Tab-separated table of C-alpha atoms in Angstrom:
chain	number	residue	atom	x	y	z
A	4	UNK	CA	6.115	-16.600	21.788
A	5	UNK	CA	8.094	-17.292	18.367
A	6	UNK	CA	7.772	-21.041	19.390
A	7	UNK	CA	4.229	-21.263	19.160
A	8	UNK	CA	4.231	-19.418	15.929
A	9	UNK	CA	4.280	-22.379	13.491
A	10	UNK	CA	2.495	-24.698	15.142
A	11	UNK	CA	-0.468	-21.928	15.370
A	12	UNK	CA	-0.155	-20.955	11.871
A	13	UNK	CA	-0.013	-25.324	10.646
A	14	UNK	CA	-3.229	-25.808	12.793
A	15	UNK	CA	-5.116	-22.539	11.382
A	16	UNK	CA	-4.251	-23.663	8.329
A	17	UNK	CA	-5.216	-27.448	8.687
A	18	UNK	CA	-8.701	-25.896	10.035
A	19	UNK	CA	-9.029	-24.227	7.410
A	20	UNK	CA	-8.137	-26.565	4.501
A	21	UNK	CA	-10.109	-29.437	6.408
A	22	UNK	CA	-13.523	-27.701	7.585
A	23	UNK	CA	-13.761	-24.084	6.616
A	24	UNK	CA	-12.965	-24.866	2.977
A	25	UNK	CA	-15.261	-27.920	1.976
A	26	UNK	CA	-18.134	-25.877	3.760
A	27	UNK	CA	-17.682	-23.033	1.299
A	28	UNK	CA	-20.404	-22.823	-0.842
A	29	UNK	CA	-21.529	-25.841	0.317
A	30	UNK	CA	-23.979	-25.412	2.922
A	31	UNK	CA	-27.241	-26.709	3.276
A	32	UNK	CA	-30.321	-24.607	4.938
A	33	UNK	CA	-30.336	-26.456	7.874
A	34	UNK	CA	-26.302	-25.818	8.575
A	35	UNK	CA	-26.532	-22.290	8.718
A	36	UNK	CA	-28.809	-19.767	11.689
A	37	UNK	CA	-29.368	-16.566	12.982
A	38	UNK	CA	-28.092	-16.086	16.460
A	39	UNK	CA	-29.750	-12.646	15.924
A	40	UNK	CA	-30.873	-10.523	13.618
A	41	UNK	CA	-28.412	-10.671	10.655
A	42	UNK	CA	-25.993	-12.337	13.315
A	43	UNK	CA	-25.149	-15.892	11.467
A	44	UNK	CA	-23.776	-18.850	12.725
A	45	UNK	CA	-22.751	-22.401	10.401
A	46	UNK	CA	-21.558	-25.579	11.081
A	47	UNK	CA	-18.638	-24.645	10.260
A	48	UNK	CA	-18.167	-21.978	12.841
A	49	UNK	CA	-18.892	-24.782	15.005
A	50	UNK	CA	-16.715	-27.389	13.880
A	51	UNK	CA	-13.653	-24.860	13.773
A	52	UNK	CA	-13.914	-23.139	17.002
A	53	UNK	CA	-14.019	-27.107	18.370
A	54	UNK	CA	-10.585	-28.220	16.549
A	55	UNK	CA	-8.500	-24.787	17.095
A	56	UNK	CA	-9.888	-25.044	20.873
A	57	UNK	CA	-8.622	-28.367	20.981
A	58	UNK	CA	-5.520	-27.590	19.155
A	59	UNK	CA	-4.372	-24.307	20.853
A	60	UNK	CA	-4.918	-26.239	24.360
A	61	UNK	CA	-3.209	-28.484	23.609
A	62	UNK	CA	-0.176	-25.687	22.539
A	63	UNK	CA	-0.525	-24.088	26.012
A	64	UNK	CA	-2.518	-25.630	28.483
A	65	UNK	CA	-2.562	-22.928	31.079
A	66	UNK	CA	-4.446	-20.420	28.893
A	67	UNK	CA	-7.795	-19.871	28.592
A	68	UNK	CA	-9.938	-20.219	26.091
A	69	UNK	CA	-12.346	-17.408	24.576
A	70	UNK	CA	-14.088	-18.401	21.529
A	71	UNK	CA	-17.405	-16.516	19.833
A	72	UNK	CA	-19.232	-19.774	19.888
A	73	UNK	CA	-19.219	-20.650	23.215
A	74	UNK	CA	-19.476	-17.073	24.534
A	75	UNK	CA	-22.611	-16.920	22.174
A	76	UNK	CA	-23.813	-20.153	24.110
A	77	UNK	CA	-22.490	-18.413	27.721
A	78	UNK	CA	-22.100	-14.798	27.747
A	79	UNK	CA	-20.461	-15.227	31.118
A	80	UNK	CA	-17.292	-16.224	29.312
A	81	UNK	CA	-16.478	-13.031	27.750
A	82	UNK	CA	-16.329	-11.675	31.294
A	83	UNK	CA	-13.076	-12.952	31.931
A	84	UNK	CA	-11.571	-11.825	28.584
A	85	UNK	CA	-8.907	-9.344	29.969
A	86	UNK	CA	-8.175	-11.231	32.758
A	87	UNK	CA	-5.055	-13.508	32.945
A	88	UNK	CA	-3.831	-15.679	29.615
A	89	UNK	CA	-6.421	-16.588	26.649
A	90	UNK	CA	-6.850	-17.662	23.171
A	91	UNK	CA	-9.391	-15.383	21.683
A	92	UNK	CA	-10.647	-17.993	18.678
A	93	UNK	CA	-12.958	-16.338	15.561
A	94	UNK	CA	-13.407	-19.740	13.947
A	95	UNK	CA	-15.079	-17.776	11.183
A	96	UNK	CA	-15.020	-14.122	10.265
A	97	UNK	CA	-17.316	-12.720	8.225
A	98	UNK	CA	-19.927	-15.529	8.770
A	99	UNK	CA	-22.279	-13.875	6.719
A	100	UNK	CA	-20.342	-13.381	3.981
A	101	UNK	CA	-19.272	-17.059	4.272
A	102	UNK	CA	-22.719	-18.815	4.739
A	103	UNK	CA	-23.774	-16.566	1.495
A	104	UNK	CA	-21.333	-18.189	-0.715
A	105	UNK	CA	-19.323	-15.513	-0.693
A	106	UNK	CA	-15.692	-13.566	-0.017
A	107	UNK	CA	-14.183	-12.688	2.154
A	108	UNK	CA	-13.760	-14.432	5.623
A	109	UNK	CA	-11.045	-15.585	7.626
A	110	UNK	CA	-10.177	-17.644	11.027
A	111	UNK	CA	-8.184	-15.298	13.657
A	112	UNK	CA	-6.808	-15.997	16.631
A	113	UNK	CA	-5.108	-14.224	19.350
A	114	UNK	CA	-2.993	-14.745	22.694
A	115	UNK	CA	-3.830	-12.066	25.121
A	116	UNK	CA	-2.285	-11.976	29.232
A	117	UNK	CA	-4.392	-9.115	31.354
A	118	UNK	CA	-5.834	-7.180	28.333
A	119	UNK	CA	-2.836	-7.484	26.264
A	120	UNK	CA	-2.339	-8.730	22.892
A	121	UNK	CA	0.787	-10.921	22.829
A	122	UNK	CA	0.345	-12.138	19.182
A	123	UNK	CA	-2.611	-12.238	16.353
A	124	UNK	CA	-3.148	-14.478	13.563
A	125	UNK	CA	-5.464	-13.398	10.503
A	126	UNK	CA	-5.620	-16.317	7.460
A	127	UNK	CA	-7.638	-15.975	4.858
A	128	UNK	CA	-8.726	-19.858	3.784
A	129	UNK	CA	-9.568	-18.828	0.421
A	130	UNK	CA	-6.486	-17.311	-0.971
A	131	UNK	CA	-3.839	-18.539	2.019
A	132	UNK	CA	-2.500	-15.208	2.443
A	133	UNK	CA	-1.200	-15.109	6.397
A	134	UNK	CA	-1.509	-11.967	8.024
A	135	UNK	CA	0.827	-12.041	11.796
A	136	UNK	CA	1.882	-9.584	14.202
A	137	UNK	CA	3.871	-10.172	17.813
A	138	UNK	CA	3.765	-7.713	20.666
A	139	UNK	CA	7.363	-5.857	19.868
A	140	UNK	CA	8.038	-7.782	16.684
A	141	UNK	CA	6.246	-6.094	13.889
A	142	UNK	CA	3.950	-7.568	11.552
A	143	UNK	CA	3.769	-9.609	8.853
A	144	UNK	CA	2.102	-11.024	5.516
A	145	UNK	CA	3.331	-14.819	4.373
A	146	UNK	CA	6.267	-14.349	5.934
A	147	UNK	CA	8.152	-10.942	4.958
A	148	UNK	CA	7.572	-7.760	7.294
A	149	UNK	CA	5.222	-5.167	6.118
A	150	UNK	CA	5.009	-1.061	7.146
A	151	UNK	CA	1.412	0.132	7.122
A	152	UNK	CA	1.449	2.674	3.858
A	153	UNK	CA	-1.260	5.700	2.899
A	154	UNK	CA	-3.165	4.772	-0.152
A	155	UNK	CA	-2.263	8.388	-1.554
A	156	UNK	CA	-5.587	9.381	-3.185
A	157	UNK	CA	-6.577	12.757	-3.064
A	158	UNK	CA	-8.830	12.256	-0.759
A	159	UNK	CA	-8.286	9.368	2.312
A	160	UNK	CA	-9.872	6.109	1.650
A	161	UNK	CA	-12.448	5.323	5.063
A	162	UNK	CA	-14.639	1.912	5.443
A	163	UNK	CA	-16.839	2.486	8.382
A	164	UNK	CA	-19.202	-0.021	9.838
A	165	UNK	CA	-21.684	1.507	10.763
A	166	UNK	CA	-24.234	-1.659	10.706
A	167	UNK	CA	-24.190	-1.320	14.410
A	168	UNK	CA	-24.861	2.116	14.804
A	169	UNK	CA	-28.182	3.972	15.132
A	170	UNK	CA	-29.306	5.581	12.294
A	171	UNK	CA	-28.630	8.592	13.959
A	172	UNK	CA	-25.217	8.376	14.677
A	173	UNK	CA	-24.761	6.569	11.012
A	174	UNK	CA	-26.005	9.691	9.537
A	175	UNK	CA	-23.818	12.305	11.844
A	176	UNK	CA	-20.964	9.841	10.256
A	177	UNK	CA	-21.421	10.004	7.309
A	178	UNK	CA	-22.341	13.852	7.046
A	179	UNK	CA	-18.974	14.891	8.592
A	180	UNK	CA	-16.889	12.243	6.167
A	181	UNK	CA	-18.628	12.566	3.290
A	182	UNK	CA	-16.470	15.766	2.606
A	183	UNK	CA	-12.954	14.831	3.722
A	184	UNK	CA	-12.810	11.442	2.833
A	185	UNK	CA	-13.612	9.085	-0.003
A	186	UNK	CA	-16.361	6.565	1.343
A	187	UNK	CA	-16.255	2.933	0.463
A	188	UNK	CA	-17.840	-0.277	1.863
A	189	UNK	CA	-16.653	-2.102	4.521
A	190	UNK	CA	-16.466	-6.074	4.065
A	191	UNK	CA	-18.232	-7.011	7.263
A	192	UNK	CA	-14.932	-9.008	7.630
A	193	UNK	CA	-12.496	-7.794	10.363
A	194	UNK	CA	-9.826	-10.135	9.039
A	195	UNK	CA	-10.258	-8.609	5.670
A	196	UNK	CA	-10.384	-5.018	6.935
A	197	UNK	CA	-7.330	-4.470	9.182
A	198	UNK	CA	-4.959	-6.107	6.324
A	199	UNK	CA	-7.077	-3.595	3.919
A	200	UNK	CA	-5.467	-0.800	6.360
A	201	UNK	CA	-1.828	-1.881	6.458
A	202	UNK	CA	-1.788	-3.083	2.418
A	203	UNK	CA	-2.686	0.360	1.319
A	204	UNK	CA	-6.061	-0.338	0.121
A	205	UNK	CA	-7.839	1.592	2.722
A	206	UNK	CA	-6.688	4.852	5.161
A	207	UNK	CA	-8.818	4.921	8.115
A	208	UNK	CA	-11.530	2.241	9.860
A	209	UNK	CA	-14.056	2.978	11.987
A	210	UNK	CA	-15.403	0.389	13.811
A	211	UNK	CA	-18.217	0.143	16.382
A	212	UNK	CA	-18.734	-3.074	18.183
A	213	UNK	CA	-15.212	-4.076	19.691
A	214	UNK	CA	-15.627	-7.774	20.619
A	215	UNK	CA	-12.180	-9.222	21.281
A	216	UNK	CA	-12.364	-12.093	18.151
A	217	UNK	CA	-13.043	-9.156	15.973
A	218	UNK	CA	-10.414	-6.856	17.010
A	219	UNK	CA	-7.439	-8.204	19.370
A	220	UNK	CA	-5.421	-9.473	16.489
A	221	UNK	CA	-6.289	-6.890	14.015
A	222	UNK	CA	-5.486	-3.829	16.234
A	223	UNK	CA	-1.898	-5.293	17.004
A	224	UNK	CA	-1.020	-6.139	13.538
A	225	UNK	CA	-2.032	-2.216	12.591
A	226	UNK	CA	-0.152	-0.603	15.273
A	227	UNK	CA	3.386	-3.140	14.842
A	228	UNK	CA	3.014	-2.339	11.156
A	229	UNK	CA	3.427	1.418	12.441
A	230	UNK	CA	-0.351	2.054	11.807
A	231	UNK	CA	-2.581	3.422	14.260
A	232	UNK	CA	-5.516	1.582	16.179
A	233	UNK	CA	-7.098	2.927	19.272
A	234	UNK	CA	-10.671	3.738	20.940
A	235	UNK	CA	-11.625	6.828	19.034
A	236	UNK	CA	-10.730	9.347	22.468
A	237	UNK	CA	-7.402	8.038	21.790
A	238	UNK	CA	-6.456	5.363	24.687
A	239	UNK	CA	-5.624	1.735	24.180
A	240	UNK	CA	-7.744	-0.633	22.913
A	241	UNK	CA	-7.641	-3.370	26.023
A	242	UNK	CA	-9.273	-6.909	25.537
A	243	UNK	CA	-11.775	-6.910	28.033
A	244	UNK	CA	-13.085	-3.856	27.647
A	245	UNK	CA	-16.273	-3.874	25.362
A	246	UNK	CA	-16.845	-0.063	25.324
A	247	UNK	CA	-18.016	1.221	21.745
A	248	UNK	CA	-15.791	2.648	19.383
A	249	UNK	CA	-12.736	1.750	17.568
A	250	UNK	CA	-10.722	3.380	14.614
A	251	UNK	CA	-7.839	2.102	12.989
A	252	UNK	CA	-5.734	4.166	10.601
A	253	UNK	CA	-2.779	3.378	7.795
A	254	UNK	CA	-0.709	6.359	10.199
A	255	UNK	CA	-0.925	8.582	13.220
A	256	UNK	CA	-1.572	11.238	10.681
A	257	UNK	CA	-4.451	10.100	9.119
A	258	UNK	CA	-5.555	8.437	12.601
A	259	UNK	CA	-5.228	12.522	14.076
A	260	UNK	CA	-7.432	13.633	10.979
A	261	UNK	CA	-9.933	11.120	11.036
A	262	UNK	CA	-10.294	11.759	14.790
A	263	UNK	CA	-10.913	15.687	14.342
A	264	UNK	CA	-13.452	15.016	11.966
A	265	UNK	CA	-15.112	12.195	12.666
A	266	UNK	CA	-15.055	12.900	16.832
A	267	UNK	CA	-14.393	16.178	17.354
């Protein structure tokens, strides 16, 4: 695994620097759509998930290769998610924020065999900053090893997204946070949001839509950091299985908490 670490991290950053990047703010009407409603989709997108498909192939030709593009173009491809070796690409996340002109968004990828995350890889283009983690090897930022830390406010620090709840269950949320935690918004960016939850910036994460580009690389780089991230009745999350509900936490503590309130 530690040999495919810099060659991974040179072509993610190559992608980056040589399509994501002169995109930025620099997209015309007709380069950006709506797969659905407020579901967007650039060139860019395009472009990337083509050259890290390419490139990760290339890496390891006997895995598979899961990216949100083509399973947007065949569904069917998803299926096989948690079964045997795959690259899950996100050649852009946080398309919306990106095709606005806007922070933040980042490429992630992520090796997974049967369900299992092996490794994750979370840049953001904009600043560089490298988020990694390795099944049994902790994770990192740039390079040095980081331990997932509490923000320490009086109150817990929780970003849920709740844009793909119904309003009911949005509501129920919010109710039984709003006095236990301090509420702030989420960055419709999973590659933003799980660093946000090791860094100290944010406590706990609720997530409900658990596509595998979103989440596979995020959830291992919480829990090797010594955070918490797991379905919110407390098993594994598993690539593969696309079951609502997800919540990450910056500690078992705060993960136990959250859990009480939020789900019990």
């Amino acid at each position: 695994m530690l040999e495919l670490h810099d060659p991974v991290v040179a072509l993610m950053r190559s992608v980056g620097r040589d399509i994501v990047m002169p995109r930025y703010q620099n997209l015309a009407s007709d380069e950006i759509s709506e797969k659905a409603t407020n579901d967007f989709v650039t060139i860019a997108d395009k472009e990337s998930e083509t050259r890290l498909a390419e490139g990760l192939s290339a890496l390891l030709p006997e895995a598979g290769i899961i990216g949100e593009e083509a399973c947007a173009a065949d569904p069917a491809i998803l299926d096989r998610a948690g079964e045997g070796l795959n690259w899950i690409i996100d050649p852009i996340d946080g398309t919306g924020n990106f095709a606005a002109g806007k922070s933040p968004f980042g490429i992630i990828i992520a090796l997974v065999d049967g369900g299992t995350t092996l490794a994750g890889w979370i840049l953001d283009p904009l600043t560089g900053r490298l988020c990694h983690a390795m099944l049994g090897g902790g994770s990192h930022v740039d390079g040095s090893q980081v331990q997932a830390r509490e923000t320490g406010g009086a109150l817990p620090i929780a970003a849920l997204a709740t844009f793909f709840m119904s309003a009911e269950e949005r509501a129920d949320m919010v109710r039984r946070s709003e006095a236990s935690f301090m509420l702030v918004d989420i960055p419709r960016c999973a590659a933003e949001q799980y660093p946000r939850l090791v860094l100290g910036q944010n406590d706990v994460s609720v997530f409900a839509r658990t596509l595998p580009w979103d989440h596979a690389a995020g959830t291992l780089f919480v829990n090797e950091a010594g955070g918490c991230c797991q379905r919110t009745d407390g098993t594994p999350y598993v690539v593969g299985d696309l079951r609502r509900g997800l919540m990450g936490a910056s500690s078992a503590r705060l993960w136990d908490k959250a859990a009480a309130t939020l789900f019990g």
